[in-house]
Short mmCIF file of C-alpha atoms and ligand atoms in Angstrom, two decimals:
data_model
loop_
_atom_site.label_atom_id
_atom_site.label_comp_id
_atom_site.label_asym_id
_atom_site.label_seq_id
_atom_site.Cartn_x
_atom_site.Cartn_y
_atom_site.Cartn_z
CA MET Y 1 23.64 10.42 7.52
CA THR Y 2 24.46 6.78 8.35
CA PHE Y 3 22.85 4.25 10.74
CA THR Y 4 26.00 4.33 12.94
CA GLU Y 5 24.98 7.72 14.16
CA PHE Y 6 22.06 6.21 15.99
CA ASN Y 7 24.46 4.22 18.16
CA LEU Y 8 22.40 1.12 17.71
CA SER Y 9 23.66 -1.96 19.48
CA PRO Y 10 25.95 -4.22 17.29
CA ARG Y 11 23.23 -6.86 17.27
CA ILE Y 12 20.70 -4.51 15.91
CA ALA Y 13 23.13 -2.87 13.48
CA ALA Y 14 23.67 -6.39 12.16
CA GLY Y 15 19.96 -6.74 11.40
CA VAL Y 16 20.09 -3.34 9.49
CA ASP Y 17 23.08 -4.71 7.56
CA ALA Y 18 21.29 -7.99 6.82
CA LEU Y 19 18.46 -6.08 5.23
CA GLY Y 20 20.90 -4.13 3.16
CA TYR Y 21 19.76 -0.74 4.36
CA GLN Y 22 22.57 1.76 3.52
CA GLU Y 23 21.32 4.93 4.96
CA PRO Y 24 18.30 6.03 6.91
CA THR Y 25 15.16 7.20 5.12
CA PRO Y 26 13.91 10.77 6.04
CA ILE Y 27 11.39 9.48 8.58
CA GLN Y 28 14.09 7.29 10.15
CA GLU Y 29 16.43 10.22 10.40
CA GLN Y 30 13.81 12.37 12.04
CA ALA Y 31 12.05 9.93 14.25
CA ILE Y 32 14.69 7.49 15.50
CA PRO Y 33 16.61 9.96 17.73
CA PRO Y 34 13.51 11.21 19.63
CA ILE Y 35 12.11 7.75 19.97
CA MET Y 36 15.30 6.45 21.31
CA ALA Y 37 15.22 9.37 23.80
CA GLY Y 38 11.91 8.05 25.06
CA ARG Y 39 9.59 10.75 23.61
CA ASP Y 40 6.12 10.24 22.29
CA VAL Y 41 6.03 10.81 18.59
CA MET Y 42 3.33 11.53 16.09
CA GLY Y 43 4.64 10.41 12.64
CA LEU Y 44 2.92 11.72 9.61
CA ALA Y 45 4.15 9.33 7.03
CA GLN Y 46 2.73 6.68 4.70
CA THR Y 47 3.71 3.15 3.90
CA GLY Y 48 6.75 3.09 1.73
CA THR Y 49 8.72 5.67 3.63
CA GLY Y 50 10.53 3.29 5.96
CA LYS Y 51 8.36 4.13 8.93
CA THR Y 52 8.31 0.51 10.22
CA ALA Y 53 12.04 0.51 10.92
CA ALA Y 54 11.72 4.12 12.28
CA PHE Y 55 9.86 2.63 15.28
CA ALA Y 56 11.14 -0.97 15.20
CA LEU Y 57 14.77 -0.05 15.61
CA PRO Y 58 14.37 2.15 18.71
CA ILE Y 59 11.97 -0.42 20.19
CA LEU Y 60 14.55 -3.36 19.72
CA GLN Y 61 17.14 -1.17 21.27
CA ARG Y 62 15.02 -0.53 24.35
CA LEU Y 63 13.96 -4.09 24.69
CA GLU Y 64 17.39 -5.56 24.34
CA ALA Y 65 18.05 -4.42 27.89
CA GLY Y 66 15.63 -5.43 30.53
CA PRO Y 67 13.45 -8.46 31.27
CA ARG Y 68 12.51 -11.11 28.64
CA GLY Y 69 9.52 -13.36 28.32
CA ARG Y 70 6.87 -10.65 28.72
CA VAL Y 71 5.02 -8.36 26.36
CA ARG Y 72 6.95 -5.01 26.49
CA ALA Y 73 6.00 -3.53 23.20
CA LEU Y 74 2.66 -3.66 21.43
CA VAL Y 75 1.97 -2.47 17.89
CA ILE Y 76 -1.59 -2.15 16.58
CA ALA Y 77 -2.12 -2.26 12.86
CA PRO Y 78 -5.34 -2.14 10.80
CA THR Y 79 -4.75 -5.13 8.42
CA ARG Y 80 -3.33 -8.68 8.63
CA GLU Y 81 -0.88 -7.99 5.85
CA LEU Y 82 0.49 -4.97 7.66
CA ALA Y 83 0.71 -6.80 10.89
CA GLU Y 84 2.52 -9.62 9.20
CA GLN Y 85 5.01 -7.13 7.66
CA ILE Y 86 5.64 -5.31 10.86
CA HIS Y 87 6.17 -8.62 12.66
CA GLN Y 88 8.61 -9.65 9.87
CA SER Y 89 10.51 -6.45 10.14
CA PHE Y 90 10.99 -6.92 13.87
CA ARG Y 91 12.17 -10.52 13.13
CA ASP Y 92 14.58 -9.40 10.47
CA LEU Y 93 15.99 -6.30 12.24
CA GLY Y 94 16.08 -8.10 15.62
CA GLN Y 95 17.38 -11.48 14.35
CA GLN Y 96 20.49 -11.29 16.50
CA THR Y 97 18.83 -9.96 19.51
CA GLY Y 98 17.06 -13.10 20.83
CA LEU Y 99 13.88 -10.92 21.26
CA HIS Y 100 10.58 -12.61 19.95
CA SER Y 101 7.69 -11.12 18.13
CA VAL Y 102 4.22 -12.51 17.43
CA ALA Y 103 1.56 -11.41 14.91
CA ILE Y 104 -2.02 -11.59 16.12
CA TYR Y 105 -5.00 -11.22 13.73
CA GLY Y 106 -8.37 -12.59 12.97
CA GLY Y 107 -9.39 -14.94 10.18
CA VAL Y 108 -7.04 -17.67 11.16
CA SER Y 109 -7.29 -20.24 13.90
CA LEU Y 110 -6.49 -19.25 17.47
CA GLY Y 111 -4.32 -22.35 18.36
CA PRO Y 112 -0.91 -21.25 16.83
CA GLN Y 113 -1.41 -17.65 18.26
CA LEU Y 114 -2.14 -19.03 21.65
CA GLN Y 115 0.98 -21.21 21.54
CA ALA Y 116 3.16 -18.26 20.31
CA LEU Y 117 1.68 -16.07 23.16
CA ARG Y 118 2.52 -18.72 25.71
CA ARG Y 119 6.14 -18.71 24.64
CA GLY Y 120 6.39 -15.28 26.08
CA PRO Y 121 7.13 -12.83 23.24
CA GLU Y 122 8.42 -9.38 24.06
CA ILE Y 123 6.73 -7.80 21.05
CA VAL Y 124 3.14 -8.27 19.92
CA VAL Y 125 1.92 -6.92 16.57
CA ALA Y 126 -1.83 -7.13 16.44
CA CYS Y 127 -4.99 -6.15 14.58
CA PRO Y 128 -7.53 -4.63 17.05
CA GLY Y 129 -10.37 -7.23 16.90
CA ARG Y 130 -8.35 -10.34 17.56
CA LEU Y 131 -6.26 -8.65 20.20
CA LEU Y 132 -9.44 -7.69 22.07
CA ASP Y 133 -10.56 -11.26 22.01
CA HIS Y 134 -7.26 -12.19 23.60
CA ILE Y 135 -7.59 -9.49 26.19
CA ARG Y 136 -11.13 -10.55 27.12
CA GLN Y 137 -10.15 -14.19 27.36
CA GLY Y 138 -7.12 -13.38 29.38
CA THR Y 139 -4.82 -15.10 26.97
CA VAL Y 140 -2.42 -12.09 26.70
CA ASN Y 141 -1.07 -9.99 29.52
CA LEU Y 142 -0.45 -6.52 28.40
CA SER Y 143 0.35 -5.07 31.80
CA PRO Y 144 4.14 -5.11 31.24
CA VAL Y 145 3.79 -3.08 28.02
CA GLU Y 146 6.26 -0.12 27.94
CA VAL Y 147 5.88 1.06 24.35
CA LEU Y 148 2.67 1.30 22.39
CA VAL Y 149 2.60 1.95 18.65
CA VAL Y 150 -0.59 2.76 16.81
CA ASP Y 151 0.25 2.28 13.05
CA GLU Y 152 -1.85 3.68 10.14
CA ALA Y 153 -4.21 5.33 12.59
CA ASP Y 154 -6.16 7.04 9.77
CA ARG Y 155 -6.80 3.64 8.12
CA MET Y 156 -7.87 2.27 11.44
CA PHE Y 157 -10.34 5.15 11.62
CA ASP Y 158 -11.54 4.45 8.04
CA MET Y 159 -12.12 0.83 8.89
CA GLY Y 160 -14.13 1.71 11.97
CA PHE Y 161 -11.54 0.39 14.45
CA LEU Y 162 -11.13 3.45 16.58
CA PRO Y 163 -13.42 2.41 19.43
CA ASP Y 164 -11.42 -0.91 19.63
CA VAL Y 165 -8.17 0.99 19.48
CA ARG Y 166 -9.29 3.16 22.43
CA ARG Y 167 -10.21 0.06 24.37
CA ILE Y 168 -6.80 -1.51 23.75
CA ILE Y 169 -5.07 1.73 24.77
CA GLN Y 170 -7.02 1.65 28.10
CA ALA Y 171 -5.59 -1.92 28.55
CA VAL Y 172 -1.98 -0.61 28.58
CA PRO Y 173 -2.17 2.20 31.20
CA GLY Y 174 1.44 1.44 32.40
CA ARG Y 175 3.13 2.30 29.11
CA GLN Y 176 6.00 4.72 29.17
CA GLN Y 177 5.94 5.71 25.49
CA THR Y 178 3.31 6.01 22.84
CA LEU Y 179 3.99 6.33 19.08
CA MET Y 180 1.39 6.98 16.48
CA PHE Y 181 1.74 6.85 12.71
CA SER Y 182 -0.75 8.18 10.27
CA ALA Y 183 -0.57 9.32 6.64
CA THR Y 184 -3.29 11.99 7.19
CA MET Y 185 -4.66 13.81 10.20
CA PRO Y 186 -8.46 13.72 10.15
CA ASP Y 187 -10.09 15.27 13.17
CA ASP Y 188 -10.69 11.95 14.93
CA ILE Y 189 -6.99 11.11 14.67
CA ARG Y 190 -6.08 14.54 15.98
CA ALA Y 191 -8.42 13.89 18.95
CA LEU Y 192 -7.04 10.50 19.51
CA SER Y 193 -3.45 11.76 19.49
CA ALA Y 194 -4.32 14.60 21.92
CA ASP Y 195 -5.77 12.05 24.29
CA VAL Y 196 -3.03 9.46 24.24
CA LEU Y 197 0.29 11.20 23.40
CA LYS Y 198 2.15 13.01 26.05
CA ASN Y 199 3.97 16.19 24.90
CA PRO Y 200 4.50 14.51 21.44
CA LEU Y 201 7.05 15.49 18.81
CA THR Y 202 5.41 15.66 15.38
CA VAL Y 203 7.50 14.28 12.55
CA GLN Y 204 6.19 14.87 9.02
CA ILE Y 205 7.34 13.40 5.79
CA GLY Y 206 5.90 15.38 2.96
CA HIS Y 207 3.69 14.18 0.15
CA ALA Y 208 6.52 14.73 -2.33
CA ALA Y 209 8.42 11.65 -1.11
CA PRO Y 210 7.02 9.14 -3.63
CA ALA Y 211 6.83 11.72 -6.40
CA GLU Y 212 10.53 11.89 -6.77
CA THR Y 213 10.99 8.36 -8.05
CA VAL Y 214 7.55 8.02 -9.65
CA SER Y 215 6.44 9.45 -12.88
CA HIS Y 216 2.73 10.14 -13.38
CA ALA Y 217 0.48 10.09 -16.40
CA LEU Y 218 -3.24 10.52 -16.96
CA TYR Y 219 -5.16 8.57 -19.55
CA PRO Y 220 -8.41 10.33 -20.34
CA VAL Y 221 -11.05 7.92 -21.40
CA ALA Y 222 -14.81 7.24 -21.25
CA GLN Y 223 -15.97 5.18 -18.37
CA ASN Y 224 -17.24 2.34 -20.60
CA LEU Y 225 -13.93 2.06 -22.49
CA LYS Y 226 -11.67 1.85 -19.47
CA THR Y 227 -11.14 -1.89 -19.63
CA ALA Y 228 -10.37 -1.81 -23.37
CA LEU Y 229 -7.95 1.10 -22.87
CA LEU Y 230 -6.37 -0.65 -19.91
CA ILE Y 231 -5.73 -3.82 -21.95
CA ASP Y 232 -4.29 -1.84 -24.84
CA LEU Y 233 -2.10 0.04 -22.36
CA LEU Y 234 -0.83 -3.15 -20.67
CA GLN Y 235 -0.09 -4.74 -24.01
CA GLY Y 236 1.94 -1.80 -25.14
CA THR Y 237 3.92 -1.19 -21.98
CA GLU Y 238 6.85 -3.06 -20.60
CA THR Y 239 6.01 -3.83 -16.97
CA HIS Y 240 7.46 -5.80 -14.05
CA ALA Y 241 4.57 -6.14 -11.53
CA VAL Y 242 1.50 -4.15 -11.88
CA LEU Y 243 -0.86 -3.08 -9.08
CA ILE Y 244 -4.25 -1.90 -10.29
CA PHE Y 245 -6.77 -0.10 -8.05
CA THR Y 246 -10.53 0.04 -8.52
CA ARG Y 247 -13.10 1.80 -6.45
CA THR Y 248 -15.26 -1.13 -5.31
CA LYS Y 249 -14.91 -4.75 -4.41
CA HIS Y 250 -17.22 -5.73 -7.29
CA ARG Y 251 -15.18 -3.81 -9.84
CA THR Y 252 -12.01 -5.40 -8.54
CA LYS Y 253 -13.41 -8.84 -9.03
CA ARG Y 254 -14.88 -8.09 -12.46
CA LEU Y 255 -11.76 -6.33 -13.80
CA ALA Y 256 -9.53 -9.29 -12.66
CA GLU Y 257 -11.79 -11.64 -14.64
CA GLN Y 258 -11.66 -9.46 -17.68
CA LEU Y 259 -7.87 -9.25 -17.57
CA GLN Y 260 -7.63 -13.01 -17.08
CA ARG Y 261 -9.77 -13.56 -20.10
CA ALA Y 262 -7.58 -11.18 -22.02
CA GLY Y 263 -4.57 -13.49 -21.25
CA PHE Y 264 -2.90 -11.66 -18.31
CA ARG Y 265 -1.82 -13.58 -15.24
CA THR Y 266 -3.97 -11.69 -12.73
CA ALA Y 267 -5.04 -12.06 -9.15
CA SER Y 268 -7.31 -9.85 -7.12
CA ILE Y 269 -7.78 -8.98 -3.45
CA GLN Y 270 -10.79 -7.30 -1.99
CA GLY Y 271 -12.48 -7.35 1.45
CA ASN Y 272 -14.76 -10.37 0.64
CA LEU Y 273 -11.90 -12.83 0.28
CA GLY Y 274 -11.01 -15.27 3.06
CA GLN Y 275 -7.61 -15.07 4.56
CA ASN Y 276 -6.21 -18.02 2.63
CA GLN Y 277 -7.40 -16.68 -0.80
CA ARG Y 278 -6.04 -13.29 0.07
CA GLN Y 279 -2.65 -14.76 1.16
CA SER Y 280 -2.36 -16.94 -1.99
CA ALA Y 281 -3.11 -13.91 -4.19
CA LEU Y 282 -0.52 -11.86 -2.41
CA ASP Y 283 2.06 -14.66 -2.36
CA GLY Y 284 1.45 -15.30 -6.06
CA PHE Y 285 1.96 -11.68 -6.85
CA ARG Y 286 5.14 -11.45 -4.77
CA SER Y 287 6.60 -14.60 -6.45
CA GLY Y 288 5.73 -13.57 -9.99
CA LYS Y 289 3.07 -16.23 -10.58
CA TYR Y 290 0.75 -13.25 -11.28
CA ASP Y 291 1.92 -10.23 -13.16
CA ILE Y 292 -1.01 -8.18 -12.16
CA LEU Y 293 -2.83 -7.73 -8.85
CA VAL Y 294 -6.17 -5.86 -8.82
CA ALA Y 295 -7.12 -4.50 -5.52
CA THR Y 296 -9.34 -2.05 -3.59
CA ASP Y 297 -7.67 0.53 -1.39
CA ILE Y 298 -8.48 -1.09 1.90
CA ALA Y 299 -7.49 -4.62 0.71
CA ALA Y 300 -4.17 -3.25 -0.64
CA ARG Y 301 -3.26 -1.23 2.35
CA GLY Y 302 0.01 -2.28 3.87
CA ILE Y 303 0.95 -4.50 0.88
CA ASP Y 304 4.67 -4.40 0.72
CA VAL Y 305 5.77 -5.97 -2.55
CA THR Y 306 9.05 -4.80 -3.89
CA GLY Y 307 9.55 -4.26 -7.61
CA ILE Y 308 6.07 -2.97 -8.48
CA SER Y 309 6.86 -1.11 -11.74
CA HIS Y 310 3.36 0.29 -12.31
CA VAL Y 311 0.52 1.47 -10.18
CA ILE Y 312 -2.53 1.89 -12.35
CA ASN Y 313 -5.59 3.64 -11.02
CA TYR Y 314 -8.47 2.04 -13.07
CA ASP Y 315 -10.60 4.44 -10.95
CA MET Y 316 -9.31 7.75 -9.75
CA PRO Y 317 -9.26 7.61 -5.93
CA ASP Y 318 -11.49 10.05 -4.07
CA THR Y 319 -8.82 12.29 -2.63
CA ALA Y 320 -5.31 13.39 -3.29
CA ASP Y 321 -4.22 11.71 -0.14
CA ALA Y 322 -5.53 8.37 -1.30
CA TYR Y 323 -3.74 8.94 -4.68
CA THR Y 324 -0.38 9.43 -2.76
CA HIS Y 325 -1.10 6.28 -0.72
CA ARG Y 326 -1.67 4.20 -3.77
CA ILE Y 327 1.23 5.32 -5.79
CA GLY Y 328 3.42 4.88 -2.67
CA ARG Y 329 3.52 1.19 -3.68
CA THR Y 330 5.88 1.84 -6.53
CA GLY Y 331 9.07 3.80 -6.89
CA ARG Y 332 10.17 2.58 -3.50
CA ALA Y 333 13.56 2.68 -2.01
CA GLU Y 334 15.27 4.34 -4.86
CA ARG Y 335 13.58 2.24 -7.57
CA THR Y 336 11.69 4.13 -10.25
CA GLY Y 337 7.98 3.51 -10.96
CA GLU Y 338 5.08 4.75 -13.04
CA ALA Y 339 1.70 5.85 -11.94
CA TYR Y 340 -0.95 5.73 -14.56
CA THR Y 341 -4.52 6.92 -13.86
CA LEU Y 342 -7.50 6.38 -16.14
CA VAL Y 343 -9.59 9.57 -15.85
CA THR Y 344 -13.02 10.49 -16.91
CA ALA Y 345 -14.48 13.95 -16.97
CA GLU Y 346 -15.96 13.56 -13.51
CA ASP Y 347 -12.43 13.24 -12.00
CA ALA Y 348 -11.43 16.74 -12.85
CA ASP Y 349 -11.55 18.12 -9.29
CA THR Y 350 -9.49 15.20 -7.89
CA VAL Y 351 -6.97 15.51 -10.73
CA ARG Y 352 -6.54 19.24 -9.82
CA ALA Y 353 -6.07 18.40 -6.08
CA VAL Y 354 -3.48 15.70 -7.00
CA GLU Y 355 -1.66 18.18 -9.18
CA ARG Y 356 -1.55 20.70 -6.37
CA VAL Y 357 -0.01 18.09 -4.03
CA LEU Y 358 2.57 17.18 -6.70
CA GLY Y 359 3.23 20.75 -7.53
CA SER Y 360 3.14 20.22 -11.25
CA LYS Y 361 0.66 19.32 -13.98
CA ILE Y 362 0.42 15.61 -14.87
CA GLU Y 363 0.95 14.60 -18.46
CA ARG Y 364 -2.14 13.57 -20.35
CA ARG Y 365 -1.51 10.63 -22.75
CA PHE Y 366 -3.56 9.25 -25.52
CA LEU Y 367 -2.92 5.87 -27.27
CA PRO Y 368 -2.80 6.75 -30.88
CA GLU Y 369 -4.30 3.42 -32.06
CA PHE Y 370 -7.01 3.17 -29.54
CA ASP Y 371 -10.62 3.77 -30.73
CA TYR Y 372 -11.74 6.49 -28.25
CA HIS Y 373 -15.02 6.73 -30.22
CA ALA Y 374 -16.39 3.21 -29.95
CA ALA Y 375 -20.19 3.12 -29.94
CA GLY Y 376 -21.69 4.02 -26.58
CA SER Y 377 -18.71 6.05 -25.59
CA THR Y 378 -19.35 9.15 -23.48
CA PHE Y 379 -15.79 10.37 -23.88
CA GLU Y 380 -15.66 14.05 -23.93
CA ARG Y 381 -13.55 14.23 -27.00
CA GLU Y 382 -15.96 12.23 -29.06
CA PRO Y 383 -16.41 13.92 -32.43
CA ARG Y 384 -19.77 15.56 -32.81
CA ASP Y 385 -19.83 15.26 -36.58
CA PRO Y 386 -21.47 11.90 -37.57
CA ARG Y 387 -19.50 11.80 -40.74
CA GLU Y 388 -16.21 11.80 -38.86
CA ARG Y 389 -17.43 9.00 -36.76
CA GLN Y 390 -18.38 6.84 -39.66
CA SER Y 391 -14.83 7.24 -41.12
CA ARG Y 392 -13.45 5.45 -38.07
CA PRO Y 393 -12.93 1.72 -38.62
CA ASN Y 394 -14.33 0.58 -35.28
CA ALA Y 395 -17.15 3.09 -35.10
CA GLY Y 396 -20.58 1.52 -34.54
CA ARG Y 397 -19.11 -1.85 -33.73
CA GLY Y 398 -20.53 -1.81 -30.21
CA SER Y 399 -17.33 -2.72 -28.48
CA TYR Y 400 -13.61 -2.13 -28.76
CA ALA Y 401 -11.65 -4.99 -30.18
CA PRO Y 402 -8.07 -4.80 -29.46
CA ARG Y 403 -5.63 -6.17 -32.03
CA SER Y 404 -4.04 -8.81 -29.77
CA ARG Y 405 -5.46 -10.04 -26.50
CA GLN Y 406 -2.66 -12.44 -25.89
CA PRO Y 407 0.41 -10.79 -24.50
CA SER Y 408 3.62 -12.81 -25.04
CA ARG Y 409 5.80 -13.24 -22.01
CA ASP Y 410 9.43 -13.33 -21.12
CA PRO Y 411 9.79 -16.80 -19.74
CA GLY Y 412 12.64 -15.65 -17.47
CA ARG Y 413 10.79 -13.58 -15.04
CA THR Y 414 8.67 -13.77 -12.50
CA GLY Y 415 5.62 -12.19 -14.04
CA GLN Y 416 6.93 -9.98 -16.78
CA VAL Y 417 4.33 -8.98 -19.33
CA ARG Y 418 6.14 -8.50 -22.70
CA PRO Y 419 4.28 -6.52 -25.31
CA GLU Y 420 3.74 -7.94 -28.80
CA ARG Y 421 3.25 -4.49 -30.08
CA ARG Y 422 4.44 -1.41 -28.53
CA SER Y 423 2.48 1.80 -28.80
CA GLN Y 424 4.40 4.85 -29.93
CA ALA Y 425 2.81 7.07 -27.37
CA ILE Y 426 4.07 5.01 -24.37
CA VAL Y 427 7.65 5.58 -23.75
P1 AMP Z 1 7.64 0.84 5.26
O1 AMP Z 1 7.36 2.27 4.96
O2 AMP Z 1 8.12 0.64 6.68
O3 AMP Z 1 6.61 -0.06 4.85
O4 AMP Z 1 9.02 0.44 4.43
C1 AMP Z 1 8.97 0.40 2.98
C2 AMP Z 1 10.13 -0.42 2.32
O5 AMP Z 1 11.37 0.31 2.54
C3 AMP Z 1 10.32 -1.78 3.08
O6 AMP Z 1 10.45 -2.72 1.99
C4 AMP Z 1 11.58 -1.66 3.84
O7 AMP Z 1 12.24 -2.82 3.97
C5 AMP Z 1 12.35 -0.64 3.03
N1 AMP Z 1 13.25 0.20 3.87
C6 AMP Z 1 12.99 0.76 5.10
N2 AMP Z 1 14.06 1.44 5.52
C7 AMP Z 1 14.98 1.43 4.55
C8 AMP Z 1 16.28 1.99 4.36
N3 AMP Z 1 16.83 2.72 5.28
N4 AMP Z 1 16.91 1.78 3.24
C9 AMP Z 1 16.37 1.02 2.21
N5 AMP Z 1 15.17 0.39 2.38
C10 AMP Z 1 14.45 0.64 3.43
#
């Protein structure tokens, strides 16, 4: 299928060309025609599938005709990064249309947003809290809104935004079309969609989508040796840009510090950061100033960085869905990527759930030179025989000491970590 089959206007087709999109992704193929026909759609798809253009293109097509200078499309998104990205997509795809979009989110001063709203944008992309402020203060008029999009509805629910989202939906009673996107369908989202969508068409893009271009590997290791193993793994692997997930804000911060000390150019993002720090970490990761970004799930949601070669789960996510979300950041748009997960014995249930979703067993890998038996280790394969333990060079040393903590770098890129030594096990 090609984009020409959607009969997009020449100005919008020019935006598609400018972004270099050759053919529609599966969600675009399935969702664009019904959205263009005016139907309400429930899209079950995660970030990385091309869902933004799936709603942005039909919205631009609708708005190209009709009045200008009033808000006719409203997109609600859970995070500032996602709101910025959606706003950017509207700008890029609609660059020839003369339509205007504005991004509205908290954590930054009101002034520029007020000015942008006064200029009369046709599209508003907003996070719920700040948008409600504008609604209450009467600084945005949503009564002309024709199309409402609720993006990443499940994440909105996770972050406790659903009451705000419902309030916003009440503020756009005159809308003609509502679109909702969510990677998963928890009960609350099912209830919300039943309340706000009229005779919706459900479009689902299966979990297998990222798996086709991503290869997966598990690295069994004791909890207390994770950082040492990770450093060994990073030193022995050729990477481009690496996104590492941890379970908590505290672990994100601590791990980033440990990696910095080990010589890796590392930034981190977690919920406690201010908007400026967060933006500079993201910008630095995008530009290649940092090779590694350590993040929590929520902070990383919506990050759209191209060229991530590796997603590493320092901590196994809680659910198979969360796993799929995380690894959706690599292997995008026909690039290949690797998803590594450090697993402990406690992760066995989630590993099984992920393997069920992927439909195959994930390869277990061991680093041949890594000391899995360092003192204090609770690794399940630890030898029981004390004589065997004594024969190991690092046994009883108290901590793992990698051979080299200073990765050498390729000066050419943009954040490439070059190994000094390559482990045989990592191909
Ligand atoms: P999204 O799921 O909307 O966050 O999109 C994920 C990435 O895929 C973004 O970098 C988009 O620019 C890119 N993308 C969207 N549609 C296409 C397409 N048809 N062909 C190639 N890349 C695309």
